[in-house]
Every structure is written in C-alpha cells, then in structure tokens.
mmCIF file of N, CA and C in Angstrom:
data_model
loop_
_atom_site.group_PDB
_atom_site.id
_atom_site.type_symbol
_atom_site.label_atom_id
_atom_site.label_comp_id
_atom_site.label_asym_id
_atom_site.label_seq_id
_atom_site.Cartn_x
_atom_site.Cartn_y
_atom_site.Cartn_z
ATOM 1 N N MET A 24 29.647 -5.742 -29.295
ATOM 2 C CA MET A 24 29.924 -6.635 -28.199
ATOM 3 C C MET A 24 29.046 -6.115 -27.080
ATOM 4 N N PRO A 25 28.335 -7.121 -26.472
ATOM 5 C CA PRO A 25 27.411 -6.749 -25.385
ATOM 6 C C PRO A 25 28.255 -6.469 -24.096
ATOM 7 N N MET A 26 27.696 -5.418 -23.427
ATOM 8 C CA MET A 26 28.230 -5.120 -22.026
ATOM 9 C C MET A 26 27.660 -5.972 -20.977
ATOM 10 N N ARG A 27 28.533 -6.437 -20.204
ATOM 11 C CA ARG A 27 28.193 -7.321 -19.047
ATOM 12 C C ARG A 27 28.216 -6.666 -17.697
ATOM 13 N N ASN A 28 27.181 -6.872 -17.053
ATOM 14 C CA ASN A 28 27.023 -6.181 -15.711
ATOM 15 C C ASN A 28 27.187 -4.709 -15.579
ATOM 16 N N VAL A 29 26.562 -4.145 -16.596
ATOM 17 C CA VAL A 29 26.396 -2.666 -16.823
ATOM 18 C C VAL A 29 24.940 -2.250 -16.895
ATOM 19 N N GLY A 30 24.555 -1.390 -16.007
ATOM 20 C CA GLY A 30 23.298 -0.781 -15.953
ATOM 21 C C GLY A 30 23.239 0.590 -16.742
ATOM 22 N N ILE A 31 22.103 0.605 -17.458
ATOM 23 C CA ILE A 31 21.855 1.945 -18.243
ATOM 24 C C ILE A 31 20.714 2.676 -17.608
ATOM 25 N N ILE A 32 20.907 3.888 -17.246
ATOM 26 C CA ILE A 32 19.965 4.727 -16.702
ATOM 27 C C ILE A 32 19.670 5.976 -17.574
ATOM 28 N N GLY A 33 18.531 5.979 -18.235
ATOM 29 C CA GLY A 33 18.155 7.088 -19.141
ATOM 30 C C GLY A 33 17.845 8.363 -18.391
ATOM 31 N N ILE A 34 17.910 9.474 -19.060
ATOM 32 C CA ILE A 34 17.611 10.810 -18.345
ATOM 33 C C ILE A 34 16.091 10.947 -17.915
ATOM 34 N N ASP A 35 15.253 10.057 -18.371
ATOM 35 C CA ASP A 35 13.821 10.136 -17.910
ATOM 36 C C ASP A 35 13.569 9.169 -16.791
ATOM 37 N N SER A 36 14.510 8.391 -16.408
ATOM 38 C CA SER A 36 14.432 7.357 -15.390
ATOM 39 C C SER A 36 14.289 8.036 -14.015
ATOM 40 N N PRO A 37 13.518 7.660 -13.015
ATOM 41 C CA PRO A 37 13.499 8.007 -11.718
ATOM 42 C C PRO A 37 14.804 7.767 -10.988
ATOM 43 N N LEU A 38 15.714 6.918 -11.475
ATOM 44 C CA LEU A 38 16.952 6.663 -10.949
ATOM 45 C C LEU A 38 18.028 7.662 -11.382
ATOM 46 N N TYR A 39 17.748 8.499 -12.441
ATOM 47 C CA TYR A 39 18.736 9.504 -12.910
ATOM 48 C C TYR A 39 18.815 10.541 -11.805
ATOM 49 N N PRO A 40 19.991 10.949 -11.481
ATOM 50 C CA PRO A 40 20.206 11.976 -10.353
ATOM 51 C C PRO A 40 19.513 13.408 -10.747
ATOM 52 N N ALA A 41 18.639 13.750 -10.036
ATOM 53 C CA ALA A 41 17.955 15.087 -10.259
ATOM 54 C C ALA A 41 18.907 16.262 -10.431
ATOM 55 N N GLU A 42 19.942 16.258 -9.623
ATOM 56 C CA GLU A 42 20.946 17.322 -9.692
ATOM 57 C C GLU A 42 21.623 17.270 -11.048
ATOM 58 N N LEU A 43 21.874 16.308 -11.633
ATOM 59 C CA LEU A 43 22.552 16.163 -12.927
ATOM 60 C C LEU A 43 21.624 16.556 -14.097
ATOM 61 N N ARG A 44 20.322 16.013 -13.883
ATOM 62 C CA ARG A 44 19.274 16.423 -14.884
ATOM 63 C C ARG A 44 19.033 17.858 -14.931
ATOM 64 N N ASN A 45 18.958 18.536 -13.804
ATOM 65 C CA ASN A 45 18.711 19.949 -13.793
ATOM 66 C C ASN A 45 19.942 20.822 -13.884
ATOM 67 N N TYR A 46 20.992 20.298 -14.094
ATOM 68 C CA TYR A 46 22.280 21.192 -14.097
ATOM 69 C C TYR A 46 22.149 22.259 -15.220
ATOM 70 N N ARG A 47 22.277 23.427 -14.752
ATOM 71 C CA ARG A 47 22.066 24.618 -15.626
ATOM 72 C C ARG A 47 23.370 25.058 -16.396
ATOM 73 N N GLY A 48 24.512 24.409 -16.068
ATOM 74 C CA GLY A 48 25.758 24.777 -16.915
ATOM 75 C C GLY A 48 26.041 24.035 -18.101
ATOM 76 N N GLY A 49 25.239 23.348 -18.497
ATOM 77 C CA GLY A 49 25.484 22.546 -19.723
ATOM 78 C C GLY A 49 24.411 21.500 -20.138
ATOM 79 N N PHE A 50 24.727 20.526 -20.868
ATOM 80 C CA PHE A 50 23.887 19.546 -21.217
ATOM 81 C C PHE A 50 24.145 18.165 -20.552
ATOM 82 N N PRO A 51 23.094 17.762 -19.809
ATOM 83 C CA PRO A 51 23.308 16.425 -19.052
ATOM 84 C C PRO A 51 23.443 15.272 -20.041
ATOM 85 N N PRO A 52 24.238 14.269 -19.752
ATOM 86 C CA PRO A 52 24.217 13.088 -20.703
ATOM 87 C C PRO A 52 22.812 12.436 -20.658
ATOM 88 N N PRO A 53 22.429 11.978 -21.910
ATOM 89 C CA PRO A 53 21.209 11.325 -21.947
ATOM 90 C C PRO A 53 21.133 9.935 -21.382
ATOM 91 N N GLU A 54 22.213 9.341 -21.189
ATOM 92 C CA GLU A 54 22.262 8.036 -20.397
ATOM 93 C C GLU A 54 23.476 7.958 -19.536
ATOM 94 N N LEU A 55 23.362 7.311 -18.434
ATOM 95 C CA LEU A 55 24.440 6.992 -17.534
ATOM 96 C C LEU A 55 24.545 5.439 -17.557
ATOM 97 N N TYR A 56 25.853 5.068 -17.591
ATOM 98 C CA TYR A 56 26.261 3.683 -17.575
ATOM 99 C C TYR A 56 26.856 3.375 -16.164
ATOM 100 N N VAL A 57 26.293 2.454 -15.513
ATOM 101 C CA VAL A 57 26.804 2.126 -14.120
ATOM 102 C C VAL A 57 27.228 0.751 -13.851
ATOM 103 N N MET A 58 28.375 0.495 -13.318
ATOM 104 C CA MET A 58 28.756 -0.814 -12.971
ATOM 105 C C MET A 58 29.054 -0.883 -11.435
ATOM 106 N N PRO A 59 28.532 -1.889 -10.848
ATOM 107 C CA PRO A 59 27.545 -2.808 -11.237
ATOM 108 C C PRO A 59 26.283 -2.130 -11.304
ATOM 109 N N PRO A 60 25.214 -2.571 -11.930
ATOM 110 C CA PRO A 60 23.925 -1.900 -12.008
ATOM 111 C C PRO A 60 23.369 -1.553 -10.627
ATOM 112 N N ALA A 61 22.919 -0.458 -10.311
ATOM 113 C CA ALA A 61 22.498 -0.113 -8.983
ATOM 114 C C ALA A 61 21.660 1.188 -8.973
ATOM 115 N N ASP A 62 21.020 1.401 -7.862
ATOM 116 C CA ASP A 62 20.262 2.536 -7.629
ATOM 117 C C ASP A 62 21.153 3.632 -7.269
ATOM 118 N N LEU A 63 21.306 4.648 -8.207
ATOM 119 C CA LEU A 63 22.276 5.769 -7.993
ATOM 120 C C LEU A 63 22.039 6.516 -6.697
ATOM 121 N N GLY A 64 20.697 6.599 -6.319
ATOM 122 C CA GLY A 64 20.372 7.499 -5.163
ATOM 123 C C GLY A 64 20.763 6.865 -3.843
ATOM 124 N N SER A 65 21.184 5.635 -3.886
ATOM 125 C CA SER A 65 21.421 5.004 -2.565
ATOM 126 C C SER A 65 22.948 4.933 -2.270
ATOM 127 N N ARG A 66 23.791 5.680 -3.022
ATOM 128 C CA ARG A 66 25.204 5.617 -2.820
ATOM 129 C C ARG A 66 25.762 6.980 -2.724
ATOM 130 N N THR A 67 26.946 7.046 -2.019
ATOM 131 C CA THR A 67 27.746 8.342 -2.037
ATOM 132 C C THR A 67 28.757 8.146 -3.177
ATOM 133 N N TYR A 68 28.883 9.254 -4.007
ATOM 134 C CA TYR A 68 29.784 9.320 -4.968
ATOM 135 C C TYR A 68 30.802 10.370 -4.925
ATOM 136 N N VAL A 69 31.953 10.198 -5.622
ATOM 137 C CA VAL A 69 32.933 11.212 -5.692
ATOM 138 C C VAL A 69 33.237 11.277 -7.149
ATOM 139 N N GLY A 70 33.116 12.537 -7.560
ATOM 140 C CA GLY A 70 33.401 12.757 -9.039
ATOM 141 C C GLY A 70 34.796 13.059 -9.298
ATOM 142 N N VAL A 71 35.306 12.449 -10.306
ATOM 143 C CA VAL A 71 36.658 12.893 -10.839
ATOM 144 C C VAL A 71 36.550 13.414 -12.309
ATOM 145 N N VAL A 72 37.020 14.598 -12.372
ATOM 146 C CA VAL A 72 37.085 15.216 -13.727
ATOM 147 C C VAL A 72 38.426 15.634 -14.043
ATOM 148 N N GLY A 73 38.946 15.344 -15.104
ATOM 149 C CA GLY A 73 40.350 15.679 -15.485
ATOM 150 C C GLY A 73 40.582 16.125 -16.894
ATOM 151 N N THR A 74 41.671 15.658 -17.437
ATOM 152 C CA THR A 74 42.154 15.995 -18.667
ATOM 153 C C THR A 74 42.480 14.788 -19.446
ATOM 154 N N ARG A 75 42.451 14.741 -20.788
ATOM 155 C CA ARG A 75 42.799 13.647 -21.591
ATOM 156 C C ARG A 75 44.437 13.644 -21.718
ATOM 157 N N SER A 76 45.006 14.693 -21.411
ATOM 158 C CA SER A 76 46.502 14.669 -21.497
ATOM 159 C C SER A 76 47.019 15.145 -20.142
ATOM 160 N N CYS A 77 47.843 14.327 -19.492
ATOM 161 C CA CYS A 77 48.195 14.621 -18.142
ATOM 162 C C CYS A 77 49.596 14.302 -17.827
ATOM 163 N N SER A 78 50.143 14.788 -16.761
ATOM 164 C CA SER A 78 51.561 14.369 -16.347
ATOM 165 C C SER A 78 51.611 12.922 -15.700
ATOM 166 N N ASP A 79 52.676 12.573 -15.441
ATOM 167 C CA ASP A 79 52.816 11.396 -14.576
ATOM 168 C C ASP A 79 52.326 11.573 -13.233
ATOM 169 N N TRP A 80 52.628 12.831 -12.662
ATOM 170 C CA TRP A 80 52.072 13.070 -11.420
ATOM 171 C C TRP A 80 50.565 13.013 -11.445
ATOM 172 N N GLY A 81 49.890 13.588 -12.408
ATOM 173 C CA GLY A 81 48.395 13.566 -12.662
ATOM 174 C C GLY A 81 47.882 12.163 -12.587
ATOM 175 N N ARG A 82 48.567 11.325 -13.429
ATOM 176 C CA ARG A 82 48.126 9.905 -13.459
ATOM 177 C C ARG A 82 48.276 9.181 -12.070
ATOM 178 N N SER A 83 49.362 9.426 -11.360
ATOM 179 C CA SER A 83 49.602 8.914 -10.017
ATOM 180 C C SER A 83 48.480 9.377 -8.957
ATOM 181 N N ALA A 84 48.324 10.807 -9.131
ATOM 182 C CA ALA A 84 47.312 11.325 -8.122
ATOM 183 C C ALA A 84 45.841 10.784 -8.348
ATOM 184 N N ALA A 85 45.519 10.657 -9.740
ATOM 185 C CA ALA A 85 44.206 10.167 -9.995
ATOM 186 C C ALA A 85 43.972 8.728 -9.569
ATOM 187 N N TYR A 86 45.068 7.925 -9.709
ATOM 188 C CA TYR A 86 45.069 6.522 -9.353
ATOM 189 C C TYR A 86 44.881 6.382 -7.741
ATOM 190 N N GLU A 87 45.613 7.291 -6.983
ATOM 191 C CA GLU A 87 45.468 7.331 -5.625
ATOM 192 C C GLU A 87 44.142 7.717 -5.066
ATOM 193 N N VAL A 88 43.592 8.672 -5.768
ATOM 194 C CA VAL A 88 42.098 9.203 -5.466
ATOM 195 C C VAL A 88 41.170 8.031 -5.629
ATOM 196 N N GLY A 89 41.321 7.315 -6.741
ATOM 197 C CA GLY A 89 40.546 6.095 -7.071
ATOM 198 C C GLY A 89 40.694 5.133 -5.914
ATOM 199 N N ARG A 90 41.874 4.790 -5.514
ATOM 200 C CA ARG A 90 42.028 3.816 -4.433
ATOM 201 C C ARG A 90 41.486 4.200 -3.108
ATOM 202 N N LEU A 91 41.537 5.529 -2.816
ATOM 203 C CA LEU A 91 40.977 5.910 -1.657
ATOM 204 C C LEU A 91 39.429 5.858 -1.633
ATOM 205 N N VAL A 92 38.883 6.285 -2.770
ATOM 206 C CA VAL A 92 37.433 6.207 -2.909
ATOM 207 C C VAL A 92 36.953 4.761 -2.660
ATOM 208 N N ALA A 93 37.720 3.821 -3.218
ATOM 209 C CA ALA A 93 37.337 2.393 -3.102
ATOM 210 C C ALA A 93 37.396 1.972 -1.712
ATOM 211 N N ARG A 94 38.564 2.287 -1.118
ATOM 212 C CA ARG A 94 38.869 1.993 0.316
ATOM 213 C C ARG A 94 37.761 2.378 1.251
ATOM 214 N N LEU A 95 37.252 3.605 1.014
ATOM 215 C CA LEU A 95 36.266 4.064 1.798
ATOM 216 C C LEU A 95 34.753 3.682 1.541
ATOM 217 N N GLY A 96 34.661 2.757 0.496
ATOM 218 C CA GLY A 96 33.395 2.204 0.198
ATOM 219 C C GLY A 96 32.549 3.126 -0.515
ATOM 220 N N LEU A 97 33.152 4.205 -1.173
ATOM 221 C CA LEU A 97 32.305 5.121 -2.002
ATOM 222 C C LEU A 97 32.318 4.752 -3.386
ATOM 223 N N TRP A 98 31.574 5.370 -4.193
ATOM 224 C CA TRP A 98 31.474 5.007 -5.593
ATOM 225 C C TRP A 98 32.104 6.172 -6.395
ATOM 226 N N LEU A 99 32.874 5.850 -7.569
ATOM 227 C CA LEU A 99 33.508 6.829 -8.336
ATOM 228 C C LEU A 99 32.644 7.250 -9.539
ATOM 229 N N ALA A 100 32.392 8.493 -9.911
ATOM 230 C CA ALA A 100 31.672 8.942 -10.964
ATOM 231 C C ALA A 100 32.672 9.605 -11.912
ATOM 232 N N THR A 101 32.735 9.115 -13.137
ATOM 233 C CA THR A 101 33.816 9.548 -13.998
ATOM 234 C C THR A 101 33.305 9.486 -15.517
ATOM 235 N N GLY A 102 33.970 10.305 -16.412
ATOM 236 C CA GLY A 102 33.538 10.068 -17.668
ATOM 237 C C GLY A 102 34.452 9.251 -18.627
ATOM 238 N N PHE A 103 35.327 8.569 -17.887
ATOM 239 C CA PHE A 103 36.284 7.591 -18.455
ATOM 240 C C PHE A 103 37.136 8.243 -19.552
ATOM 241 N N ALA A 104 37.442 9.544 -19.427
ATOM 242 C CA ALA A 104 38.478 10.189 -20.325
ATOM 243 C C ALA A 104 39.712 9.480 -20.237
ATOM 244 N N GLU A 105 40.502 9.644 -21.241
ATOM 245 C CA GLU A 105 41.745 8.917 -21.362
ATOM 246 C C GLU A 105 42.741 9.048 -20.394
ATOM 247 N N CYS A 106 43.037 10.069 -19.618
ATOM 248 C CA CYS A 106 44.178 10.074 -18.648
ATOM 249 C C CYS A 106 43.708 10.169 -17.275
ATOM 250 N N VAL A 107 43.214 11.345 -16.687
ATOM 251 C CA VAL A 107 42.966 11.346 -15.328
ATOM 252 C C VAL A 107 41.748 10.429 -14.947
ATOM 253 N N ASP A 108 40.636 10.521 -15.652
ATOM 254 C CA ASP A 108 39.419 9.655 -15.461
ATOM 255 C C ASP A 108 39.829 8.211 -15.413
ATOM 256 N N ALA A 109 40.496 7.838 -16.470
ATOM 257 C CA ALA A 109 40.933 6.407 -16.652
ATOM 258 C C ALA A 109 41.742 5.938 -15.539
ATOM 259 N N ASN A 110 42.688 6.651 -15.021
ATOM 260 C CA ASN A 110 43.585 6.255 -13.959
ATOM 261 C C ASN A 110 42.850 6.141 -12.584
ATOM 262 N N ALA A 111 41.967 7.077 -12.505
ATOM 263 C CA ALA A 111 41.111 6.938 -11.274
ATOM 264 C C ALA A 111 40.297 5.692 -11.156
ATOM 265 N N SER A 112 39.988 5.151 -12.353
ATOM 266 C CA SER A 112 39.071 4.055 -12.398
ATOM 267 C C SER A 112 39.710 2.709 -12.350
ATOM 268 N N LEU A 113 41.039 2.779 -12.432
ATOM 269 C CA LEU A 113 41.867 1.514 -12.286
ATOM 270 C C LEU A 113 41.703 0.647 -11.132
#
C-alpha cells in the first residue's frame, strides 16, 4: 500500500538531523518518515519515547503531551510504538 503525504529522509540526506546521525549511544535509523514531508531543520520538535505496555495514566498523559505539542505549533518526533508513542500521536 503506498504511503500518501509521507516524506522519506535517508541518513545520507542533508535534511537528516546531524545530532541524530552522530548519536554515539546507539544506531541511528537509516530512514526517517515525516508527515507531512518537510525540511526537518526548519521546525522545533518534541520527542516522545515510551513503552509498548503502559497504564491508563500513561496513555492519558501521552495523549495530553501530544495535544499540547500540537497546540503550541511544534512537531512531534516519535517511533510510533504501540502505547505511549501511539497515544501521543493521536
């Protein structure tokens, strides 16, 4: 199924964030998927990292963080994991 309105930024692209490419604590993802397609360097992002198994409170808190990020006009960076990440992205 083709993805619509999704940009793909490879690790060798000048749009790939240098801080992520040079991260020494692990392996950076080879591709980033962005919705809508955009220049990553021109936005302020808030990262949400969580667990795939969380409490009702965790789901609610993640959802509220996502709402606040959107209300402030910021962009959300998440790995779309099943629980916290997904609820922040709703």
